[in-house]
Tab-separated table of C-alpha atoms in Angstrom:
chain	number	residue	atom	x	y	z
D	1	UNK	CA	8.344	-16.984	10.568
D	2	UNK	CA	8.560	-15.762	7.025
D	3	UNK	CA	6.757	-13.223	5.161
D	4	UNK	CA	4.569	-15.623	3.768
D	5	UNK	CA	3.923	-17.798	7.107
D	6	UNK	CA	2.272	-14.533	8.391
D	7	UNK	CA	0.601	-13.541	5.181
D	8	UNK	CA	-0.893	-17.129	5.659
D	9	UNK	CA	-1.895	-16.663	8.921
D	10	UNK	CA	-3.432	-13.191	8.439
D	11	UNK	CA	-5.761	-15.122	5.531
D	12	UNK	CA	-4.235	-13.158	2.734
D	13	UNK	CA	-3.488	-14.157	-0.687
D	14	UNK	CA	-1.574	-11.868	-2.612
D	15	UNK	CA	-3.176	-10.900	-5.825
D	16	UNK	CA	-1.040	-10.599	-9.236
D	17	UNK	CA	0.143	-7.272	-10.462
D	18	UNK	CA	-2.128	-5.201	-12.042
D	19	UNK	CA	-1.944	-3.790	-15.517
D	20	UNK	CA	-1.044	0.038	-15.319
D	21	UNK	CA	-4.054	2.394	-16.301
D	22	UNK	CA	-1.912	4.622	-18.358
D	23	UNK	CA	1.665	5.250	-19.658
D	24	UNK	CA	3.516	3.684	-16.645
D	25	UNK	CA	5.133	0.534	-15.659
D	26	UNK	CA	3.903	-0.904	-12.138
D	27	UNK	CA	7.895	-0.740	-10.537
D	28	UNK	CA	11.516	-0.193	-11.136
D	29	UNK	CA	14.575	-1.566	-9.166
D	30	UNK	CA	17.912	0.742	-9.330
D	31	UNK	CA	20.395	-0.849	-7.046
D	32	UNK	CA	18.977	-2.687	-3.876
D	33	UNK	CA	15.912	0.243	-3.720
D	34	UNK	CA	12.505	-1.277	-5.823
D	35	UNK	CA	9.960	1.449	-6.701
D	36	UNK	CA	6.549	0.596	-6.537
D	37	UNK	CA	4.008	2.854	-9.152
D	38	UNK	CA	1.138	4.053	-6.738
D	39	UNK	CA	-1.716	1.081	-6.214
D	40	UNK	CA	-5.111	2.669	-6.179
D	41	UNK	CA	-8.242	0.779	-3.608
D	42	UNK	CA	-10.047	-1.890	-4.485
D	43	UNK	CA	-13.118	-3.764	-3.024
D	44	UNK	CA	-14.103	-6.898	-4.573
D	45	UNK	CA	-12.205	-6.171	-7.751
D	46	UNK	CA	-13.645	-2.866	-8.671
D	47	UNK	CA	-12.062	0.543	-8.148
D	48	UNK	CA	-13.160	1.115	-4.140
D	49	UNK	CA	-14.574	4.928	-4.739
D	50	UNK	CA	-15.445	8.236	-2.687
D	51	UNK	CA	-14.572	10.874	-0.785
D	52	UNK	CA	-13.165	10.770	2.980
D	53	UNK	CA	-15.513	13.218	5.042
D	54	UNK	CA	-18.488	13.086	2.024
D	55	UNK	CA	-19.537	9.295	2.193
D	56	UNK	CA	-16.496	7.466	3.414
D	57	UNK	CA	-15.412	7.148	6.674
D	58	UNK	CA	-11.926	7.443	8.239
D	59	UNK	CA	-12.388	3.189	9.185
D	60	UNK	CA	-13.833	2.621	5.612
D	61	UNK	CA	-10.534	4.658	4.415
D	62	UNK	CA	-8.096	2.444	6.564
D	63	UNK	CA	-9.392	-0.607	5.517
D	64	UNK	CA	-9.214	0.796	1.684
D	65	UNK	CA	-5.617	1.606	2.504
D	66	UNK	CA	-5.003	-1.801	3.868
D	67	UNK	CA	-6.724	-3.246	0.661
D	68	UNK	CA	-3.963	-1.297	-1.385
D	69	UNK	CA	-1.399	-2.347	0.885
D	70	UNK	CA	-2.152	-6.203	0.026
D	71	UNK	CA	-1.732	-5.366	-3.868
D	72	UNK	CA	1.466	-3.620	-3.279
D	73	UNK	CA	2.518	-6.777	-1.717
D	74	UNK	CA	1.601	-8.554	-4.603
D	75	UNK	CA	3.120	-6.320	-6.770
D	76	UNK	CA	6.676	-5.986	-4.484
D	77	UNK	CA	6.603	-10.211	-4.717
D	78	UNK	CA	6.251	-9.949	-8.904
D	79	UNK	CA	9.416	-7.316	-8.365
D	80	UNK	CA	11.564	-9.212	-6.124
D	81	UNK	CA	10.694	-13.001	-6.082
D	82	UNK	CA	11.022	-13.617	-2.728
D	83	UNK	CA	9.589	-11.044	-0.082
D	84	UNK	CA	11.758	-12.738	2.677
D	85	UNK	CA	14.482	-10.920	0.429
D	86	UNK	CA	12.530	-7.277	1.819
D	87	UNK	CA	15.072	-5.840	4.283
D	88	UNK	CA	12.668	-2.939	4.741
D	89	UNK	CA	9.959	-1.052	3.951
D	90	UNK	CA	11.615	2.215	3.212
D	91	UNK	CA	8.854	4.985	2.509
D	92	UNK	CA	5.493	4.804	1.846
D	93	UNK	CA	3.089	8.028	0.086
D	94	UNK	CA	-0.349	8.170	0.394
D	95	UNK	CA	-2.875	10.108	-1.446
D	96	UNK	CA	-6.175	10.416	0.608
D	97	UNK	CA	-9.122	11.778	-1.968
D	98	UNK	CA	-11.154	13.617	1.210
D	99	UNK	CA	-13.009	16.844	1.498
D	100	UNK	CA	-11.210	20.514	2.481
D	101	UNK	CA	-12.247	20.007	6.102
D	102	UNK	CA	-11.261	16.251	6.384
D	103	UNK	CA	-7.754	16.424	8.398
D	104	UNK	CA	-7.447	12.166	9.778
D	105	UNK	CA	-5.320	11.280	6.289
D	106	UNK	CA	-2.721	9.802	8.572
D	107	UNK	CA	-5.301	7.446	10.316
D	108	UNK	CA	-6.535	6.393	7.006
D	109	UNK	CA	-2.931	5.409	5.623
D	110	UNK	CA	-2.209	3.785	9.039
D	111	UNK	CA	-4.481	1.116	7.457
D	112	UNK	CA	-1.543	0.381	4.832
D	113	UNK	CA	1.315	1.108	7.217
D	114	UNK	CA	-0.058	-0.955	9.955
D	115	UNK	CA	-0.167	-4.121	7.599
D	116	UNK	CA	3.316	-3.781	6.537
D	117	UNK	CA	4.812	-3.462	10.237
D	118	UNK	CA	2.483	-6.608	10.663
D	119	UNK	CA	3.811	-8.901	8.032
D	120	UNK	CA	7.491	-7.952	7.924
D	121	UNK	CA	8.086	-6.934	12.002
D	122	UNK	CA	8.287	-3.821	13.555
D	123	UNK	CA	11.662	-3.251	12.508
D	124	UNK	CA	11.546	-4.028	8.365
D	125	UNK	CA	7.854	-3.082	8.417
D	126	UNK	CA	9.025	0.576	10.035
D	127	UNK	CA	9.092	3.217	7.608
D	128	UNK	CA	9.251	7.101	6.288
D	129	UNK	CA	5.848	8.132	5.776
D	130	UNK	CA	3.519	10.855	3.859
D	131	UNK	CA	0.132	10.991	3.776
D	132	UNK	CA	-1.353	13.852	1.133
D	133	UNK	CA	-5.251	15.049	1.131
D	134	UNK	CA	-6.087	15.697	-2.218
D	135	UNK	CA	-9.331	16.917	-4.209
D	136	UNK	CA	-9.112	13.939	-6.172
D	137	UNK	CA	-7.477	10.837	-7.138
D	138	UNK	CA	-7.902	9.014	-11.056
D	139	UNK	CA	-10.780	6.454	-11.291
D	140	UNK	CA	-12.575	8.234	-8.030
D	141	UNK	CA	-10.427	5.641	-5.841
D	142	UNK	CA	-10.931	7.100	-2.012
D	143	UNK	CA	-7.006	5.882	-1.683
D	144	UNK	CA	-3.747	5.794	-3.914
D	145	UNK	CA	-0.477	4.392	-2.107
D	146	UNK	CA	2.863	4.514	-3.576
D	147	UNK	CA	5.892	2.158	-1.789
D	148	UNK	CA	9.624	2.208	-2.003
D	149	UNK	CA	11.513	-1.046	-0.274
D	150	UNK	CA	14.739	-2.031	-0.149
D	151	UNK	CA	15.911	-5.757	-0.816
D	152	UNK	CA	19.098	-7.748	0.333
């Protein structure tokens, strides 16, 4: 099935690349190895605010992460062309804007990491992985998500 068979049959429709928010360019390709800018969360086309652990639950975080996940797709398709041409997801970084005491960053981010076993198999979709708390994130976003992939 290719990537865009499942994407199909998961309902999703990638969305075009959004235009950076500052002095940036949304990714870069050296070699085989495409650079994706970090994607912050959206919901319904605004920036998807709040804090995890004041207001925004560790669910309400994964789907957020999932949410960016879906634009970096969009955004990896407007690199590449063709996201059959995705050998693998190599590493993905998230930044989880939560509260001192909020420690489930890695459950939000599965919410990204998840999708992207999901549409390119457990194999291509497998990747490095860090996910950061941090006291804030620009916009008030509750989730940023940066993506490296390689391409054949």
């Amino acid at each position: 099935m290719s990537v865009y068979d499942k994407l199909s049959s998961l309902g999703i429709t990638l969305p075009p690349v959004s235009v950076p928010a500052a002095a940036y360019v949304p990714f870069v390709q050296t070699g085989n190895l495409v650079f994706l800018s970090g994607h912050i969360a959206k919901k319904d086309g605004k920036v998807w605010t709040g804090q995890l652990g004041a207001g925004v639950s560790t669910e309400q975080g994964k789907q957020a992460a999932r949410a960016v996940a879906i634009d970096l797709l969009g955004t990896l398709h407007a690199a590449v062309g063709d996201l059959d041409e995705v050998k693998r997801i190599v590493k993905v970084m998230s930044l989880v804007n939560s509260v001192g005491s909020f420690t489930e960053q890695h459950l939000v981010t599965n919410g990204a990491s998840e999708l992207f076993a999901e549409v390119f198999g457990p194999e291509k979709g497998a990747h490095a992985r860090s996910a950061f708390g941090v006291a804030q994130i620009p916009m008030g976003a509750c989730v940023e998500i940066e993506l490296i992939a390689e391409i054949g």
